[in-house]
């Protein structure tokens, strides 16, 4: 990121092309197979909004948003802002999406043209059954467009566009381990071309973004040059590590250290093991009078560890992310830091 390239410099344009092709490859497809990668400047949320705003038709379009956490509910808010006809099917934030209930909801309303859901819902750390959802939806409703927010899943869990996914979104700063600055929409070229003239926003028009880049190799508006160069390097390191399989194995090893260490201290997971992801852990806040989350947070920060407060609809919790350039030895140190913090707060372990 200490190298400056102009946004129209050939070296930068070559980097963009490499990034686009590599992302499709990770998703199991290529341009030759009829798929495209559209880079969208901004946050991952920006890319999700770009996907929804372009994919769901203005005329007679209606999307079923399936939610089991805050990021699914965020899609609902986007549709409200954009004036997109939608309904929601809600699940508890500690449960995975049920395929049978999704199919039943689609059967009940023939007006649905699209269905959208989150692959890895990090509100609580629930992994939804992506393959089963896509295959069953496409088997019963072949014309239905399937939209996937795989923000924190892509690169760590299997996602193959050829399963029947029409649009999938992720961002630079999650499991590929780049830095914030852009998201990307992976899509079938046929589905993308159908969005021409449909977007609700000029700067978030993924069709025009793609068409301009195909004809000029450039972005329509100022690109995040340094973030893309950093991501180019992150992709190379991703492949050097062994691509998704080995990246996932490292995250799984991190999770196992956290699971063993936290449960030995009596901390309770919020999500049942069957639905739990290995990218983020959500723990119930201990019910002990001496445990104060802000104090706990500050004590961990003083030891070099920053965690997240919970985002659950019910109850108090906290979250620990275990993706990024982290290894089992880092997680072992975090477990020790948690133990020291509880000792300082006079919270006896194991918790009762």
Short mmCIF file of C-alpha atoms in Angstrom, two decimals:
data_model
loop_
_atom_site.label_atom_id
_atom_site.label_comp_id
_atom_site.label_asym_id
_atom_site.label_seq_id
_atom_site.Cartn_x
_atom_site.Cartn_y
_atom_site.Cartn_z
CA UNK A 1 0.00 0.00 0.00
CA UNK A 2 3.03 2.28 -0.02
CA UNK A 3 3.10 2.18 -3.84
CA UNK A 4 1.16 4.80 -5.80
CA UNK A 5 -0.38 3.89 -9.16
CA UNK A 6 -2.55 6.21 -11.18
CA UNK A 7 -6.09 5.00 -11.70
CA UNK A 8 -5.47 4.78 -15.47
CA UNK A 9 -1.94 3.38 -15.21
CA UNK A 10 -1.50 0.07 -17.05
CA UNK A 11 0.00 -1.60 -13.98
CA UNK A 12 -3.10 -0.71 -11.99
CA UNK A 13 -5.47 -1.83 -14.74
CA UNK A 14 -3.58 -5.13 -14.95
CA UNK A 15 -4.01 -5.54 -11.18
CA UNK A 16 -7.76 -4.97 -11.50
CA UNK A 17 -8.01 -7.58 -14.23
CA UNK A 18 -6.03 -10.08 -12.16
CA UNK A 19 -8.27 -9.50 -9.15
CA UNK A 20 -11.47 -9.96 -11.16
CA UNK A 21 -10.28 -13.19 -12.74
CA UNK A 22 -8.99 -14.64 -9.47
CA UNK A 23 -12.25 -13.93 -7.66
CA UNK A 24 -14.23 -15.78 -10.31
CA UNK A 25 -11.79 -18.67 -10.06
CA UNK A 26 -12.30 -18.90 -6.28
CA UNK A 27 -16.04 -19.04 -7.02
CA UNK A 28 -15.47 -22.02 -9.33
CA UNK A 29 -16.17 -20.23 -12.62
CA UNK A 30 -14.64 -17.93 -15.23
CA UNK A 31 -15.61 -15.36 -17.84
CA UNK A 32 -15.42 -18.12 -20.43
CA UNK A 33 -18.13 -19.93 -18.45
CA UNK A 34 -20.38 -16.87 -18.66
CA UNK A 35 -19.71 -15.16 -15.33
CA UNK A 36 -18.51 -11.69 -14.38
CA UNK A 37 -16.98 -9.88 -11.42
CA UNK A 38 -18.03 -6.27 -10.83
CA UNK A 39 -15.97 -4.28 -8.33
CA UNK A 40 -17.95 -1.70 -6.34
CA UNK A 41 -16.13 1.08 -4.49
CA UNK A 42 -17.13 1.43 -0.83
CA UNK A 43 -18.06 -0.92 1.98
CA UNK A 44 -19.43 -4.41 1.68
CA UNK A 45 -22.85 -2.99 2.51
CA UNK A 46 -22.52 -0.71 -0.51
CA UNK A 47 -22.05 -3.75 -2.73
CA UNK A 48 -25.09 -5.50 -1.23
CA UNK A 49 -27.18 -2.42 -1.90
CA UNK A 50 -25.83 -2.26 -5.46
CA UNK A 51 -26.83 -5.90 -5.98
CA UNK A 52 -30.36 -5.46 -4.65
CA UNK A 53 -30.90 -2.15 -6.40
CA UNK A 54 -29.95 -3.59 -9.77
CA UNK A 55 -31.09 -7.22 -9.61
CA UNK A 56 -34.72 -6.88 -8.53
CA UNK A 57 -36.77 -5.58 -11.49
CA UNK A 58 -38.47 -2.20 -11.15
CA UNK A 59 -41.55 -3.57 -12.89
CA UNK A 60 -43.21 -6.59 -11.29
CA UNK A 61 -40.11 -7.48 -9.27
CA UNK A 62 -40.45 -8.76 -5.72
CA UNK A 63 -37.78 -10.21 -3.45
CA UNK A 64 -38.11 -12.57 -0.50
CA UNK A 65 -35.49 -11.56 2.06
CA UNK A 66 -34.67 -14.43 4.39
CA UNK A 67 -33.20 -13.22 7.67
CA UNK A 68 -31.57 -14.73 10.74
CA UNK A 69 -29.65 -11.71 11.97
CA UNK A 70 -28.85 -8.04 11.59
CA UNK A 71 -27.37 -8.31 8.11
CA UNK A 72 -30.50 -9.86 6.68
CA UNK A 73 -32.54 -7.11 8.34
CA UNK A 74 -30.20 -4.58 6.74
CA UNK A 75 -31.29 -5.88 3.33
CA UNK A 76 -34.88 -5.19 4.33
CA UNK A 77 -33.92 -1.60 5.20
CA UNK A 78 -32.22 -1.22 1.82
CA UNK A 79 -35.37 -2.34 0.02
CA UNK A 80 -37.42 0.15 2.03
CA UNK A 81 -35.07 2.98 1.05
CA UNK A 82 -34.96 1.92 -2.60
CA UNK A 83 -38.67 1.28 -2.95
CA UNK A 84 -38.21 -2.40 -3.80
CA UNK A 85 -41.23 -4.64 -3.28
CA UNK A 86 -40.27 -7.24 -0.70
CA UNK A 87 -41.36 -9.60 2.05
CA UNK A 88 -39.28 -11.11 4.82
CA UNK A 89 -39.07 -14.59 6.26
CA UNK A 90 -37.48 -14.34 9.69
CA UNK A 91 -35.60 -16.93 11.73
CA UNK A 92 -34.08 -16.62 15.20
CA UNK A 93 -30.51 -15.31 15.19
CA UNK A 94 -29.18 -18.54 16.75
CA UNK A 95 -30.85 -20.75 14.12
CA UNK A 96 -29.84 -21.57 10.56
CA UNK A 97 -32.24 -20.87 7.71
CA UNK A 98 -34.64 -23.78 7.12
CA UNK A 99 -34.79 -24.79 3.44
CA UNK A 100 -38.31 -26.23 3.72
CA UNK A 101 -39.72 -23.00 5.14
CA UNK A 102 -38.07 -20.94 2.39
CA UNK A 103 -39.59 -23.17 -0.29
CA UNK A 104 -42.99 -22.96 1.41
CA UNK A 105 -42.82 -19.15 1.47
CA UNK A 106 -41.96 -19.04 -2.23
CA UNK A 107 -44.88 -21.35 -3.03
CA UNK A 108 -47.30 -19.09 -1.15
CA UNK A 109 -46.59 -16.02 -3.30
CA UNK A 110 -46.18 -16.41 -7.05
CA UNK A 111 -45.09 -12.77 -7.35
CA UNK A 112 -41.60 -13.45 -6.02
CA UNK A 113 -38.94 -13.00 -8.70
CA UNK A 114 -35.90 -13.04 -6.41
CA UNK A 115 -34.79 -14.49 -3.10
CA UNK A 116 -31.93 -13.09 -1.02
CA UNK A 117 -30.18 -14.30 2.12
CA UNK A 118 -26.90 -14.17 4.03
CA UNK A 119 -24.47 -17.07 3.66
CA UNK A 120 -22.57 -16.61 6.93
CA UNK A 121 -24.61 -14.46 9.31
CA UNK A 122 -22.08 -12.93 11.68
CA UNK A 123 -24.65 -11.40 14.03
CA UNK A 124 -24.20 -14.56 16.08
CA UNK A 125 -21.93 -16.63 13.86
CA UNK A 126 -24.46 -18.88 12.10
CA UNK A 127 -23.56 -20.69 8.89
CA UNK A 128 -26.57 -21.07 6.61
CA UNK A 129 -26.93 -24.08 4.25
CA UNK A 130 -25.96 -22.31 1.03
CA UNK A 131 -25.72 -25.29 -1.30
CA UNK A 132 -28.98 -26.83 -0.11
CA UNK A 133 -30.82 -23.51 -0.38
CA UNK A 134 -29.60 -22.77 -3.90
CA UNK A 135 -30.12 -26.28 -5.27
CA UNK A 136 -33.63 -26.66 -3.87
CA UNK A 137 -34.77 -23.19 -4.89
CA UNK A 138 -33.49 -23.62 -8.44
CA UNK A 139 -34.94 -27.13 -8.72
CA UNK A 140 -38.46 -25.99 -7.85
CA UNK A 141 -38.34 -22.41 -9.16
CA UNK A 142 -35.89 -22.35 -12.11
CA UNK A 143 -36.52 -18.69 -13.12
CA UNK A 144 -36.04 -17.44 -9.54
CA UNK A 145 -32.94 -15.30 -9.15
CA UNK A 146 -30.83 -16.23 -6.11
CA UNK A 147 -28.96 -13.36 -4.40
CA UNK A 148 -26.35 -14.18 -1.76
CA UNK A 149 -24.57 -11.96 0.74
CA UNK A 150 -21.40 -13.97 1.36
CA UNK A 151 -19.54 -11.13 3.01
CA UNK A 152 -17.87 -13.24 5.69
CA UNK A 153 -18.24 -16.61 4.00
CA UNK A 154 -16.52 -16.28 0.64
CA UNK A 155 -12.97 -17.57 0.81
CA UNK A 156 -13.58 -19.64 3.95
CA UNK A 157 -16.61 -21.75 2.99
CA UNK A 158 -17.54 -23.39 -0.33
CA UNK A 159 -19.36 -21.11 -2.76
CA UNK A 160 -19.63 -22.13 -6.40
CA UNK A 161 -21.55 -19.85 -8.73
CA UNK A 162 -22.35 -22.82 -10.99
CA UNK A 163 -24.65 -24.21 -8.30
CA UNK A 164 -27.21 -21.73 -9.62
CA UNK A 165 -26.30 -18.54 -7.77
CA UNK A 166 -27.19 -15.49 -9.87
CA UNK A 167 -25.52 -12.82 -7.73
CA UNK A 168 -23.11 -13.14 -4.80
CA UNK A 169 -21.45 -10.33 -2.88
CA UNK A 170 -18.39 -10.15 -0.67
CA UNK A 171 -15.80 -7.54 0.28
CA UNK A 172 -12.06 -7.08 0.33
CA UNK A 173 -11.55 -7.09 4.08
CA UNK A 174 -13.00 -10.41 5.18
CA UNK A 175 -11.78 -13.96 4.50
CA UNK A 176 -9.43 -13.02 1.64
CA UNK A 177 -7.73 -10.75 4.23
CA UNK A 178 -7.42 -7.51 2.28
CA UNK A 179 -8.16 -4.03 3.62
CA UNK A 180 -11.49 -2.13 3.49
CA UNK A 181 -12.27 -0.10 0.41
CA UNK A 182 -14.43 -2.09 -1.98
CA UNK A 183 -16.86 -4.93 -2.38
CA UNK A 184 -17.50 -7.10 -5.40
CA UNK A 185 -20.50 -8.66 -7.09
CA UNK A 186 -20.01 -12.05 -8.71
CA UNK A 187 -22.77 -12.85 -11.17
CA UNK A 188 -23.82 -14.72 -14.25
CA UNK A 189 -23.39 -12.55 -17.33
CA UNK A 190 -26.96 -13.31 -18.37
CA UNK A 191 -28.38 -12.11 -15.05
CA UNK A 192 -26.12 -9.04 -15.11
CA UNK A 193 -27.20 -8.05 -18.61
CA UNK A 194 -30.83 -8.27 -17.52
CA UNK A 195 -30.16 -5.45 -15.02
CA UNK A 196 -29.45 -2.89 -17.76
CA UNK A 197 -31.45 0.26 -17.02
CA UNK A 198 -32.85 -1.17 -13.79
CA UNK A 199 -30.51 0.24 -11.10
CA UNK A 200 -31.94 2.71 -8.59
CA UNK A 201 -28.61 4.55 -8.29
CA UNK A 202 -26.13 6.06 -10.75
CA UNK A 203 -22.94 5.18 -8.87
CA UNK A 204 -24.23 1.76 -7.79
CA UNK A 205 -25.31 0.64 -11.27
CA UNK A 206 -23.45 -2.65 -11.58
CA UNK A 207 -24.37 -3.07 -15.25
CA UNK A 208 -22.88 0.29 -16.24
CA UNK A 209 -19.89 -0.33 -13.97
CA UNK A 210 -19.24 -3.62 -15.76
CA UNK A 211 -19.92 -2.32 -19.27
CA UNK A 212 -17.58 0.65 -18.80
CA UNK A 213 -14.82 -1.56 -17.43
CA UNK A 214 -15.21 -4.06 -20.25
CA UNK A 215 -14.86 -1.33 -22.87
CA UNK A 216 -12.17 0.82 -21.22
CA UNK A 217 -10.60 -1.42 -18.51
CA UNK A 218 -11.22 1.52 -16.15
CA UNK A 219 -13.65 2.48 -13.39
CA UNK A 220 -16.35 5.03 -14.08
CA UNK A 221 -15.43 6.94 -10.92
CA UNK A 222 -12.39 7.15 -8.65
CA UNK A 223 -11.27 3.64 -7.68
CA UNK A 224 -9.71 2.61 -4.34
CA UNK A 225 -6.27 2.13 -5.88
CA UNK A 226 -4.37 1.21 -2.75
CA UNK A 227 -7.05 -1.17 -1.48
CA UNK A 228 -7.06 -3.00 -4.82
CA UNK A 229 -3.26 -3.31 -4.86
CA UNK A 230 -3.38 -4.64 -1.29
CA UNK A 231 -6.08 -7.09 -2.33
CA UNK A 232 -3.99 -8.27 -5.28
CA UNK A 233 -1.29 -9.20 -2.77
CA UNK A 234 -3.85 -10.74 -0.40
CA UNK A 235 -5.11 -12.97 -3.21
CA UNK A 236 -1.58 -14.13 -3.97
CA UNK A 237 -1.07 -14.99 -0.30
CA UNK A 238 -4.45 -16.75 -0.27
CA UNK A 239 -3.29 -18.99 -3.11
CA UNK A 240 0.14 -19.52 -1.57
CA UNK A 241 -1.52 -20.69 1.65
CA UNK A 242 -3.45 -23.32 -0.30
CA UNK A 243 -6.58 -21.38 -1.30
CA UNK A 244 -9.90 -21.89 0.44
CA UNK A 245 -9.22 -25.35 1.84
CA UNK A 246 -6.11 -24.33 3.78
CA UNK A 247 -7.47 -20.91 4.74
CA UNK A 248 -10.51 -22.70 6.17
CA UNK A 249 -8.29 -25.21 7.98
CA UNK A 250 -6.44 -22.38 9.74
CA UNK A 251 -9.68 -20.69 10.77
CA UNK A 252 -11.00 -24.05 11.98
CA UNK A 253 -7.87 -24.54 14.09
CA UNK A 254 -8.34 -21.05 15.55
CA UNK A 255 -11.93 -21.88 16.40
CA UNK A 256 -10.99 -25.14 18.11
CA UNK A 257 -8.54 -23.32 20.37
CA UNK A 258 -11.22 -20.78 21.31
CA UNK A 259 -13.90 -23.41 21.81
CA UNK A 260 -11.75 -25.54 24.09
CA UNK A 261 -10.31 -22.65 26.08
CA UNK A 262 -13.53 -20.70 26.59
CA UNK A 263 -15.61 -23.74 27.49
CA UNK A 264 -12.99 -24.83 30.03
CA UNK A 265 -13.50 -21.42 31.69
CA UNK A 266 -17.27 -21.94 31.68
CA UNK A 267 -18.20 -19.49 28.93
CA UNK A 268 -21.32 -20.54 27.04
CA UNK A 269 -21.72 -20.32 23.26
CA UNK A 270 -24.89 -18.63 22.03
CA UNK A 271 -25.24 -20.70 18.85
CA UNK A 272 -25.78 -24.49 18.91
CA UNK A 273 -22.76 -26.35 17.57
CA UNK A 274 -24.67 -27.70 14.55
CA UNK A 275 -25.16 -24.17 13.17
CA UNK A 276 -21.97 -22.56 14.45
CA UNK A 277 -19.38 -21.10 12.08
CA UNK A 278 -15.62 -21.23 12.65
CA UNK A 279 -15.08 -17.58 11.71
CA UNK A 280 -16.67 -15.83 14.67
CA UNK A 281 -17.68 -16.98 18.16
CA UNK A 282 -20.55 -15.47 20.13
CA UNK A 283 -20.61 -16.03 23.88
CA UNK A 284 -23.31 -15.24 26.40
CA UNK A 285 -22.25 -12.57 28.87
CA UNK A 286 -21.52 -14.23 32.23
CA UNK A 287 -24.19 -13.76 34.85
CA UNK A 288 -21.83 -12.76 37.65
CA UNK A 289 -22.10 -9.49 39.60
CA UNK A 290 -18.40 -8.72 39.13
CA UNK A 291 -18.44 -9.18 35.36
CA UNK A 292 -18.70 -5.87 33.52
CA UNK A 293 -18.36 -5.99 29.74
CA UNK A 294 -16.75 -2.57 29.31
CA UNK A 295 -14.14 -3.41 31.94
CA UNK A 296 -13.59 -6.79 30.29
CA UNK A 297 -13.23 -5.09 26.90
CA UNK A 298 -10.72 -2.57 28.23
CA UNK A 299 -8.66 -5.22 29.99
CA UNK A 300 -8.41 -7.27 26.81
CA UNK A 301 -7.55 -4.18 24.76
CA UNK A 302 -4.71 -3.38 27.17
CA UNK A 303 -3.34 -6.84 26.40
CA UNK A 304 -3.58 -6.31 22.64
CA UNK A 305 -6.93 -7.96 21.91
CA UNK A 306 -10.01 -6.11 20.61
CA UNK A 307 -13.36 -7.91 20.65
CA UNK A 308 -16.91 -6.93 19.65
CA UNK A 309 -20.03 -6.37 21.74
CA UNK A 310 -22.99 -8.53 20.77
CA UNK A 311 -25.64 -7.61 18.19
CA UNK A 312 -28.26 -10.09 19.29
CA UNK A 313 -31.97 -9.45 19.38
CA UNK A 314 -32.20 -11.05 22.83
CA UNK A 315 -29.79 -11.17 25.74
CA UNK A 316 -26.30 -9.84 26.35
CA UNK A 317 -23.34 -11.31 24.52
CA UNK A 318 -19.95 -10.58 23.03
CA UNK A 319 -18.28 -11.73 19.83
CA UNK A 320 -14.75 -12.81 19.04
CA UNK A 321 -13.68 -12.83 15.40
CA UNK A 322 -11.02 -15.40 14.47
CA UNK A 323 -10.38 -14.62 10.81
CA UNK A 324 -7.68 -12.38 9.40
CA UNK A 325 -3.97 -12.99 9.83
CA UNK A 326 -4.53 -14.97 13.02
CA UNK A 327 -3.15 -18.35 13.99
CA UNK A 328 -3.84 -20.85 16.80
CA UNK A 329 -1.01 -19.40 18.90
CA UNK A 330 -2.75 -16.00 18.78
CA UNK A 331 -5.97 -17.59 20.00
CA UNK A 332 -4.10 -19.34 22.81
CA UNK A 333 -2.82 -15.95 23.94
CA UNK A 334 -6.35 -14.55 23.79
CA UNK A 335 -7.64 -17.36 26.00
CA UNK A 336 -4.93 -16.51 28.53
CA UNK A 337 -5.88 -12.82 28.31
CA UNK A 338 -9.52 -13.69 29.02
CA UNK A 339 -8.45 -15.71 32.05
CA UNK A 340 -6.28 -12.84 33.36
CA UNK A 341 -9.09 -10.33 32.80
CA UNK A 342 -11.57 -12.42 34.75
CA UNK A 343 -9.04 -12.77 37.56
CA UNK A 344 -8.58 -8.98 37.70
CA UNK A 345 -12.37 -8.51 37.86
CA UNK A 346 -12.60 -11.16 40.62
CA UNK A 347 -14.81 -13.37 38.47
CA UNK A 348 -14.09 -16.97 39.58
CA UNK A 349 -13.43 -19.57 36.89
CA UNK A 350 -14.85 -21.84 35.76
CA UNK A 351 -18.06 -19.85 35.59
CA UNK A 352 -21.06 -21.35 37.32
#
